[in-house]
Short mmCIF file of C-alpha atoms in Angstrom, two decimals:
data_model
loop_
_atom_site.label_atom_id
_atom_site.label_comp_id
_atom_site.label_asym_id
_atom_site.label_seq_id
_atom_site.Cartn_x
_atom_site.Cartn_y
_atom_site.Cartn_z
CA UNK A 1 -13.70 315.38 80.23
CA UNK A 2 -16.18 316.90 77.10
CA UNK A 3 -16.95 319.25 80.39
CA UNK A 4 -13.19 319.81 81.44
CA UNK A 5 -12.43 320.26 77.11
CA UNK A 6 -15.13 323.15 76.89
CA UNK A 7 -13.97 324.33 79.99
CA UNK A 8 -10.15 324.74 78.94
CA UNK A 9 -10.87 326.45 75.69
CA UNK A 10 -12.14 329.12 77.90
CA UNK A 11 -9.46 329.25 80.15
CA UNK A 12 -6.45 332.49 79.25
CA UNK A 13 -3.23 331.48 78.06
CA UNK A 14 -1.63 333.65 80.62
CA UNK A 15 1.03 330.95 79.64
CA UNK A 16 1.39 331.39 75.69
CA UNK A 17 5.23 330.93 74.35
CA UNK A 18 6.02 330.22 78.14
CA UNK A 19 8.33 327.08 78.54
CA UNK A 20 7.81 325.40 82.01
CA UNK A 21 10.21 322.61 83.25
CA UNK A 22 8.60 320.43 85.79
CA UNK A 23 8.87 316.79 88.06
CA UNK A 24 6.00 314.48 89.50
CA UNK A 25 5.48 311.37 90.83
CA UNK A 26 7.96 309.38 93.74
CA UNK A 27 10.94 308.17 92.12
CA UNK A 28 11.98 304.64 93.06
CA UNK A 29 15.46 303.86 94.36
CA UNK A 30 16.64 300.40 93.76
CA UNK A 31 17.98 298.33 97.12
CA UNK A 32 18.54 294.94 94.46
CA UNK A 33 17.04 293.78 90.63
CA UNK A 34 13.14 293.79 92.23
CA UNK A 35 13.46 295.81 95.46
CA UNK A 36 13.36 299.09 96.19
CA UNK A 37 12.67 302.45 98.66
CA UNK A 38 9.76 304.27 97.28
CA UNK A 39 7.13 307.07 98.90
CA UNK A 40 3.74 307.29 98.37
CA UNK A 41 2.88 310.14 95.93
CA UNK A 42 0.42 308.83 92.83
CA UNK A 43 1.56 311.98 90.91
CA UNK A 44 -1.97 313.59 90.91
CA UNK A 45 -0.56 316.57 91.95
CA UNK A 46 2.18 317.07 89.31
CA UNK A 47 -0.16 316.04 86.44
CA UNK A 48 -2.74 318.38 87.33
CA UNK A 49 -0.42 321.24 87.39
CA UNK A 50 0.82 320.16 83.99
CA UNK A 51 -2.68 320.10 82.84
CA UNK A 52 -3.48 323.47 84.17
CA UNK A 53 -0.31 324.65 82.95
CA UNK A 54 -0.87 323.32 78.79
CA UNK A 55 -4.50 324.90 79.31
CA UNK A 56 -2.96 327.75 80.01
CA UNK A 57 -0.78 327.71 77.02
CA UNK A 58 1.89 326.63 78.02
CA UNK A 59 4.90 324.56 76.32
CA UNK A 60 5.56 321.66 79.47
CA UNK A 61 8.08 319.29 79.73
CA UNK A 62 7.48 316.86 82.01
CA UNK A 63 9.31 314.62 84.18
CA UNK A 64 8.21 311.71 86.19
CA UNK A 65 8.29 309.50 88.27
CA UNK A 66 7.06 306.04 87.91
CA UNK A 67 3.22 306.29 87.94
CA UNK A 68 -0.05 304.86 86.43
CA UNK A 69 -1.26 308.37 84.91
CA UNK A 70 -2.03 309.06 81.47
CA UNK A 71 -0.10 312.28 79.98
CA UNK A 72 -2.49 314.92 79.72
CA UNK A 73 -2.80 315.91 76.13
CA UNK A 74 0.94 317.41 75.03
CA UNK A 75 2.83 317.12 77.62
CA UNK A 76 6.37 316.01 76.79
CA UNK A 77 6.92 313.74 79.14
CA UNK A 78 10.28 312.17 80.49
CA UNK A 79 10.43 309.06 81.98
CA UNK A 80 12.78 307.80 85.42
CA UNK A 81 12.95 306.05 87.79
CA UNK A 82 15.35 306.95 89.96
CA UNK A 83 16.72 310.50 92.17
CA UNK A 84 19.81 310.61 89.28
CA UNK A 85 18.19 310.52 86.26
CA UNK A 86 15.27 312.92 87.72
CA UNK A 87 18.18 315.37 87.94
CA UNK A 88 20.03 314.66 84.66
CA UNK A 89 16.18 315.08 83.24
CA UNK A 90 16.55 318.57 84.64
CA UNK A 91 19.92 319.51 83.75
CA UNK A 92 19.19 318.61 80.65
CA UNK A 93 15.93 320.69 79.96
CA UNK A 94 16.27 322.94 82.99
CA UNK A 95 18.53 325.85 79.95
CA UNK A 96 15.22 326.06 77.72
CA UNK A 97 13.06 327.07 80.95
CA UNK A 98 10.84 329.32 82.08
CA UNK A 99 9.82 327.81 85.00
CA UNK A 100 10.16 325.13 86.44
CA UNK A 101 8.65 323.52 89.23
CA UNK A 102 9.40 320.80 91.33
CA UNK A 103 6.31 318.67 92.29
CA UNK A 104 8.19 315.29 92.68
CA UNK A 105 8.75 313.14 96.34
CA UNK A 106 12.26 313.02 94.54
CA UNK A 107 13.44 309.83 97.50
CA UNK A 108 15.96 312.42 99.66
CA UNK A 109 17.93 308.98 100.06
CA UNK A 110 19.62 306.36 97.79
CA UNK A 111 20.85 302.99 98.98
CA UNK A 112 24.31 303.29 99.07
CA UNK A 113 25.01 299.41 97.92
CA UNK A 114 22.59 298.50 95.05
CA UNK A 115 22.91 294.70 94.86
CA UNK A 116 22.11 293.94 91.11
CA UNK A 117 20.75 290.40 91.38
CA UNK A 118 17.80 289.23 94.62
CA UNK A 119 19.24 289.42 97.73
CA UNK A 120 18.28 285.85 99.65
CA UNK A 121 16.16 286.47 102.62
CA UNK A 122 17.37 284.92 105.65
CA UNK A 123 16.31 284.41 109.25
CA UNK A 124 18.84 287.26 110.12
CA UNK A 125 18.01 291.44 109.87
CA UNK A 126 19.72 293.32 107.43
CA UNK A 127 20.91 296.62 107.70
CA UNK A 128 20.10 299.03 104.50
CA UNK A 129 23.41 302.25 104.48
CA UNK A 130 21.05 305.00 102.74
CA UNK A 131 23.31 307.98 101.55
CA UNK A 132 21.05 311.69 100.71
CA UNK A 133 20.80 312.59 97.09
CA UNK A 134 20.85 315.77 95.73
CA UNK A 135 18.62 317.99 96.26
CA UNK A 136 17.44 319.47 92.65
CA UNK A 137 15.42 322.04 93.37
CA UNK A 138 17.76 323.90 95.20
CA UNK A 139 20.47 322.91 92.23
CA UNK A 140 18.23 325.15 89.96
CA UNK A 141 17.69 327.38 92.38
CA UNK A 142 21.19 328.54 92.61
CA UNK A 143 22.26 328.37 88.80
CA UNK A 144 23.79 331.60 87.93
CA UNK A 145 20.25 332.53 85.73
CA UNK A 146 17.58 330.27 87.51
CA UNK A 147 14.31 330.41 85.75
CA UNK A 148 11.20 331.02 88.77
CA UNK A 149 11.89 328.67 91.22
CA UNK A 150 8.76 326.65 92.42
CA UNK A 151 8.96 324.01 95.40
CA UNK A 152 6.83 322.08 96.99
CA UNK A 153 6.86 320.79 100.79
CA UNK A 154 4.87 317.58 101.92
CA UNK A 155 5.37 317.59 105.82
CA UNK A 156 3.61 315.30 107.97
CA UNK A 157 3.63 318.23 111.73
CA UNK A 158 4.81 321.88 111.70
CA UNK A 159 3.68 322.73 107.80
CA UNK A 160 4.39 326.72 108.23
CA UNK A 161 7.66 326.89 110.14
CA UNK A 162 9.39 323.44 108.13
CA UNK A 163 7.48 325.30 104.45
CA UNK A 164 9.23 328.70 105.41
CA UNK A 165 12.57 327.30 105.95
CA UNK A 166 12.61 324.75 102.88
CA UNK A 167 11.34 328.35 100.67
CA UNK A 168 14.76 330.28 102.91
CA UNK A 169 17.18 327.56 102.58
CA UNK A 170 16.24 327.39 98.84
CA UNK A 171 16.19 330.33 98.11
CA UNK A 172 12.31 329.95 95.88
CA UNK A 173 10.16 332.73 95.17
CA UNK A 174 7.44 330.27 95.85
CA UNK A 175 6.99 327.33 97.96
CA UNK A 176 3.70 325.13 98.16
CA UNK A 177 3.04 323.54 101.35
CA UNK A 178 0.48 320.36 101.65
CA UNK A 179 -0.11 318.41 104.47
CA UNK A 180 1.51 314.91 103.49
CA UNK A 181 -1.18 312.85 104.92
CA UNK A 182 -3.83 315.01 103.37
CA UNK A 183 -2.21 314.79 100.18
CA UNK A 184 -0.20 312.03 98.88
CA UNK A 185 -2.54 309.82 97.33
CA UNK A 186 -5.79 311.35 97.11
CA UNK A 187 -8.08 313.17 94.99
CA UNK A 188 -8.16 316.18 96.66
CA UNK A 189 -5.76 318.68 98.55
CA UNK A 190 -5.36 321.95 100.23
CA UNK A 191 -2.18 323.99 99.98
CA UNK A 192 -0.79 327.58 101.56
CA UNK A 193 1.22 328.73 99.34
CA UNK A 194 4.35 330.81 101.02
CA UNK A 195 6.31 333.52 99.34
CA UNK A 196 7.23 337.01 100.22
CA UNK A 197 3.84 338.73 100.93
CA UNK A 198 3.68 335.93 102.87
CA UNK A 199 1.04 332.77 103.57
CA UNK A 200 -1.80 332.14 100.58
CA UNK A 201 -4.07 329.46 101.75
CA UNK A 202 -5.85 327.27 98.78
CA UNK A 203 -8.84 326.13 100.37
CA UNK A 204 -9.76 322.04 100.29
CA UNK A 205 -10.65 321.23 96.58
CA UNK A 206 -9.73 318.64 94.04
CA UNK A 207 -6.34 318.67 92.34
CA UNK A 208 -7.06 319.76 89.19
CA UNK A 209 -8.96 322.72 90.56
CA UNK A 210 -5.98 323.71 93.69
CA UNK A 211 -4.10 323.20 90.48
CA UNK A 212 -5.32 326.05 88.07
CA UNK A 213 -5.85 328.29 90.81
CA UNK A 214 -2.00 327.69 91.58
CA UNK A 215 -0.84 327.86 87.67
CA UNK A 216 -2.98 331.37 87.73
CA UNK A 217 -0.97 332.59 91.07
CA UNK A 218 2.18 331.83 89.52
CA UNK A 219 0.92 333.67 86.11
CA UNK A 220 0.68 336.96 87.94
CA UNK A 221 3.24 336.59 89.97
CA UNK A 222 6.23 335.31 88.04
CA UNK A 223 6.78 338.08 85.82
CA UNK A 224 7.26 340.51 88.50
CA UNK A 225 10.79 338.59 89.50
CA UNK A 226 12.83 338.90 85.63
CA UNK A 227 11.46 342.44 85.57
CA UNK B 1 -12.37 292.82 75.59
CA UNK B 2 -15.69 291.34 73.73
CA UNK B 3 -13.43 289.02 72.21
CA UNK B 4 -12.01 288.05 75.80
CA UNK B 5 -15.18 287.85 76.79
CA UNK B 6 -16.52 285.30 74.50
CA UNK B 7 -13.29 282.95 74.20
CA UNK B 8 -14.11 283.00 78.00
CA UNK B 9 -17.50 281.53 77.47
CA UNK B 10 -16.55 278.55 76.17
CA UNK B 11 -13.85 277.40 78.81
CA UNK B 12 -15.29 274.26 80.47
CA UNK B 13 -16.24 275.18 84.09
CA UNK B 14 -12.88 273.09 85.68
CA UNK B 15 -12.85 275.03 89.31
CA UNK B 16 -17.07 275.10 89.53
CA UNK B 17 -17.35 275.21 93.40
CA UNK B 18 -13.77 275.46 93.79
CA UNK B 19 -13.13 277.87 96.69
CA UNK B 20 -9.50 280.11 95.72
CA UNK B 21 -7.31 282.24 98.08
CA UNK B 22 -4.68 284.25 95.90
CA UNK B 23 -2.47 287.08 97.13
CA UNK B 24 -1.18 289.11 94.40
CA UNK B 25 0.79 292.80 93.51
CA UNK B 26 3.74 294.16 95.88
CA UNK B 27 3.26 295.18 99.42
CA UNK B 28 4.59 298.21 100.84
CA UNK B 29 6.68 298.43 104.54
CA UNK B 30 6.74 301.79 106.02
CA UNK B 31 9.74 303.24 106.56
CA UNK B 32 8.09 306.14 107.62
CA UNK B 33 4.77 308.86 107.27
CA UNK B 34 5.17 308.75 103.20
CA UNK B 35 8.55 306.88 102.32
CA UNK B 36 8.60 302.21 102.84
CA UNK B 37 10.13 299.71 100.68
CA UNK B 38 8.54 298.20 97.57
CA UNK B 39 9.04 296.14 94.60
CA UNK B 40 9.11 296.58 91.16
CA UNK B 41 5.89 293.87 91.03
CA UNK B 42 2.81 295.21 88.61
CA UNK B 43 0.38 292.92 89.83
CA UNK B 44 -0.46 291.83 86.15
CA UNK B 45 0.27 287.88 86.49
CA UNK B 46 -1.83 287.55 90.03
CA UNK B 47 -4.61 289.78 88.48
CA UNK B 48 -3.97 287.31 85.20
CA UNK B 49 -4.53 283.85 86.99
CA UNK B 50 -7.44 285.59 88.95
CA UNK B 51 -9.19 286.09 86.32
CA UNK B 52 -8.26 282.84 84.96
CA UNK B 53 -9.95 281.10 87.58
CA UNK B 54 -12.74 282.62 87.37
CA UNK B 55 -13.49 282.20 84.24
CA UNK B 56 -12.99 278.00 85.11
CA UNK B 57 -16.04 278.67 87.08
CA UNK B 58 -13.47 279.52 90.77
CA UNK B 59 -15.07 281.60 93.94
CA UNK B 60 -11.84 283.78 94.48
CA UNK B 61 -10.52 286.14 97.59
CA UNK B 62 -7.92 287.99 95.56
CA UNK B 63 -5.61 289.81 98.39
CA UNK B 64 -4.26 292.22 97.20
CA UNK B 65 -1.04 295.01 97.70
CA UNK B 66 -1.05 298.56 96.28
CA UNK B 67 -1.73 298.08 92.39
CA UNK B 68 -3.09 300.61 89.81
CA UNK B 69 -5.07 297.10 87.92
CA UNK B 70 -8.99 297.74 87.60
CA UNK B 71 -10.35 293.83 90.23
CA UNK B 72 -11.74 291.35 87.93
CA UNK B 73 -14.84 290.90 88.06
CA UNK B 74 -16.48 288.48 90.22
CA UNK B 75 -13.44 288.96 92.28
CA UNK B 76 -13.31 289.66 96.05
CA UNK B 77 -10.88 291.60 96.37
CA UNK B 78 -9.37 292.64 100.09
CA UNK B 79 -6.89 295.39 99.73
CA UNK B 80 -3.69 295.76 102.00
CA UNK B 81 -0.52 297.30 101.87
CA UNK B 82 2.26 295.09 104.10
CA UNK B 83 2.82 292.03 104.75
CA UNK B 84 1.44 291.81 108.05
CA UNK B 85 -1.18 292.98 106.81
CA UNK B 86 -1.50 290.57 103.68
CA UNK B 87 -0.67 287.88 106.33
CA UNK B 88 -3.56 288.77 108.73
CA UNK B 89 -6.22 288.53 105.56
CA UNK B 90 -4.29 284.93 103.98
CA UNK B 91 -5.45 283.98 107.83
CA UNK B 92 -8.77 284.69 107.93
CA UNK B 93 -9.97 283.52 104.52
CA UNK B 94 -7.85 280.25 104.34
CA UNK B 95 -10.00 277.95 106.56
CA UNK B 96 -12.44 277.93 103.61
CA UNK B 97 -10.28 277.64 100.78
CA UNK B 98 -9.70 274.51 98.72
CA UNK B 99 -6.67 276.04 96.74
CA UNK B 100 -3.84 278.65 98.31
CA UNK B 101 -1.96 280.37 95.15
CA UNK B 102 0.31 283.12 96.32
CA UNK B 103 1.56 285.11 93.49
CA UNK B 104 2.64 288.56 95.58
CA UNK B 105 5.74 289.64 95.67
CA UNK B 106 5.69 290.15 99.71
CA UNK B 107 8.25 292.15 101.24
CA UNK B 108 10.54 290.01 102.73
CA UNK B 109 11.82 292.11 105.74
CA UNK B 110 10.05 295.34 106.87
CA UNK B 111 11.03 298.04 108.72
CA UNK B 112 12.39 297.75 112.73
CA UNK B 113 11.57 301.33 114.26
CA UNK B 114 8.12 303.09 111.69
CA UNK B 115 8.31 306.38 112.40
CA UNK B 116 4.53 308.52 112.10
CA UNK B 117 5.96 311.67 110.96
CA UNK B 118 8.35 311.53 108.02
CA UNK B 119 12.51 311.51 108.57
CA UNK B 120 13.75 315.14 108.02
CA UNK B 121 15.95 315.45 105.51
CA UNK B 122 20.42 315.39 106.69
CA UNK B 123 23.29 315.47 104.92
CA UNK B 124 24.71 312.66 107.55
CA UNK B 125 24.02 309.12 105.74
CA UNK B 126 20.81 306.81 107.73
CA UNK B 127 21.22 303.65 108.70
CA UNK B 128 17.97 301.36 107.92
CA UNK B 129 17.31 298.20 110.48
CA UNK B 130 15.07 295.81 108.35
CA UNK B 131 13.95 292.78 110.31
CA UNK B 132 12.65 289.40 108.01
CA UNK B 133 8.89 288.46 107.82
CA UNK B 134 6.65 285.90 108.56
CA UNK B 135 6.91 283.98 105.77
CA UNK B 136 3.00 283.92 105.05
CA UNK B 137 2.95 280.46 102.12
CA UNK B 138 5.33 278.64 104.29
CA UNK B 139 2.85 279.13 107.09
CA UNK B 140 -0.45 278.44 105.27
CA UNK B 141 1.13 274.98 103.67
CA UNK B 142 2.09 274.13 107.58
CA UNK B 143 -1.32 273.86 108.17
CA UNK B 144 -2.73 270.55 109.57
CA UNK B 145 -4.78 270.63 107.00
CA UNK B 146 -3.69 273.26 104.46
CA UNK B 147 -5.56 273.94 100.86
CA UNK B 148 -3.75 272.88 97.85
CA UNK B 149 -0.86 275.45 97.72
CA UNK B 150 0.97 276.86 94.75
CA UNK B 151 3.92 279.32 95.18
CA UNK B 152 5.99 281.44 93.06
CA UNK B 153 9.50 282.15 92.90
CA UNK B 154 11.19 285.47 91.37
CA UNK B 155 14.28 284.86 91.02
CA UNK B 156 17.31 286.83 89.28
CA UNK B 157 19.67 283.92 89.18
CA UNK B 158 19.80 280.28 89.18
CA UNK B 159 15.70 279.92 88.98
CA UNK B 160 15.55 276.12 88.91
CA UNK B 161 17.97 275.68 91.90
CA UNK B 162 16.95 277.96 94.56
CA UNK B 163 12.96 277.36 93.16
CA UNK B 164 13.42 273.61 93.59
CA UNK B 165 15.32 274.72 97.15
CA UNK B 166 11.80 276.57 97.93
CA UNK B 167 8.94 274.25 97.21
CA UNK B 168 10.90 271.58 99.11
CA UNK B 169 11.66 274.03 101.92
CA UNK B 170 8.04 274.66 102.00
CA UNK B 171 7.00 271.36 101.44
CA UNK B 172 4.77 272.60 98.13
CA UNK B 173 2.76 270.31 96.14
CA UNK B 174 3.69 272.94 93.16
CA UNK B 175 5.68 275.46 92.14
CA UNK B 176 6.04 277.84 89.37
CA UNK B 177 9.21 279.90 88.67
CA UNK B 178 9.92 282.54 86.89
CA UNK B 179 12.72 285.34 86.29
CA UNK B 180 12.33 288.03 88.11
CA UNK B 181 13.93 291.01 85.07
CA UNK B 182 12.33 289.39 82.36
CA UNK B 183 8.18 288.72 84.83
CA UNK B 184 8.49 292.01 86.31
CA UNK B 185 6.29 294.41 85.44
CA UNK B 186 5.95 293.35 81.75
CA UNK B 187 3.14 291.84 80.26
CA UNK B 188 4.47 289.04 79.01
CA UNK B 189 6.27 285.70 80.82
CA UNK B 190 7.80 282.85 81.02
CA UNK B 191 6.58 280.37 83.36
CA UNK B 192 8.47 276.79 84.60
CA UNK B 193 5.70 274.54 86.95
CA UNK B 194 7.95 272.18 89.79
CA UNK B 195 6.11 270.15 91.27
CA UNK B 196 6.77 266.15 92.21
CA UNK B 197 7.13 265.33 88.87
CA UNK B 198 9.75 267.77 87.45
CA UNK B 199 9.79 270.58 85.37
CA UNK B 200 7.37 271.60 83.05
CA UNK B 201 8.50 275.06 80.77
CA UNK B 202 5.49 277.45 79.93
CA UNK B 203 7.28 279.04 76.64
CA UNK B 204 6.42 282.90 76.06
CA UNK B 205 3.14 284.52 76.04
CA UNK B 206 0.94 287.34 77.37
CA UNK B 207 0.52 286.52 80.96
CA UNK B 208 -3.26 286.22 80.34
CA UNK B 209 -2.36 283.23 78.31
CA UNK B 210 0.18 281.69 81.02
CA UNK B 211 -2.47 281.69 83.87
CA UNK B 212 -4.95 279.77 81.90
CA UNK B 213 -2.26 277.03 80.94
CA UNK B 214 -1.34 277.65 84.75
CA UNK B 215 -5.13 277.16 86.16
CA UNK B 216 -5.73 274.63 83.77
CA UNK B 217 -2.88 272.39 85.28
CA UNK B 218 -3.77 273.08 88.55
CA UNK B 219 -7.52 271.88 88.22
CA UNK B 220 -5.86 268.38 86.30
CA UNK B 221 -2.95 267.89 89.16
CA UNK B 222 -4.73 269.26 92.74
CA UNK B 223 -7.69 267.12 92.75
CA UNK B 224 -4.66 263.76 93.18
CA UNK B 225 -3.12 265.29 96.08
CA UNK B 226 -6.74 265.23 98.29
CA UNK B 227 -8.21 262.05 97.16
#
């Protein structure tokens, strides 16, 4: 931790004065008073990116789903549960930001009929109707004057194809791909950056190391998109 | 923490030589490679009970769903995800135990068709078919020579009725009721013990205090059921 603090002190403040809005962690979609749908995201990759952005001098608003992680020092953290709550928090803060990084594993679906009371167990099968959630990242990227938008794609197969499709469909300057099974919950990861120039792999390393490399890449590339 | 250690040293070893098997935390039922159904249980009540049992001299096997909690010192912890995995771990250890305490918020339902790959998002609604899970506690209580079985009921309404119904249906000597909305994820709780003698409320307190009162009650009552 001390060595981390000391090495952070020598990192060039490439993002001084920049405002970053980001999301991290899973979301939780209630089924009833106690049950819900979530995913295996631990929030570690997002929190590492938050940490790396702060080290480079950025101001960071971190909209976080439920995680057990400590808030990086100096981040402004907003806790949410559902995708709808995350979307509202993002809408409130997006106008002020220069860069938007969507790391959260947002639930693609919510439960159509949320029960306020705990559903009693019965021996019969149960059917859950799910409705698609709004796409937070696509909505931000489609704004008239959008921030520089960075997306994440966690895929269990066909990463390169799905990631580039996602980047083009959402019109993102930069999309970060990773393999869900390797990435989620783990301390290490392996990233592939997709942008107009092609694919840039960041080899397997701990998440803070990767986060610093990613933020370095963002700092070097995002100005170009505004010029 | 130090005061906790010192006060623990003065707790009478009422459960010395006793073997306790217990479950704690939520379970996680996979929908696909990354998504799943879980519940708001933090595992705090179960881990506090494990701690209290250890303080009283018991040997504890703790079968735990996914939580962010540290293992109580001297507990043998077995990590599981799904209700089926929890059931298997319990079956492996139940023969050796004197007391079984089922604190885990076990998923009542699992997904009928688990997808190995991440289900791609589409604009259409999705339907999830759920099947009821085996009832771990009822199965243990129905053994020919069962341990002393303690159940938990977290209800969002009608606690007294539902809890006593559950106790009689599963033939448990002792059932611990709590209000889901007050209990789950919180540091405090309020318990009501249901047994053949009636209802015994344990007023609101932190979970370790309640856990010690509960284990005291169990230590004083369970021998009777064997004699």
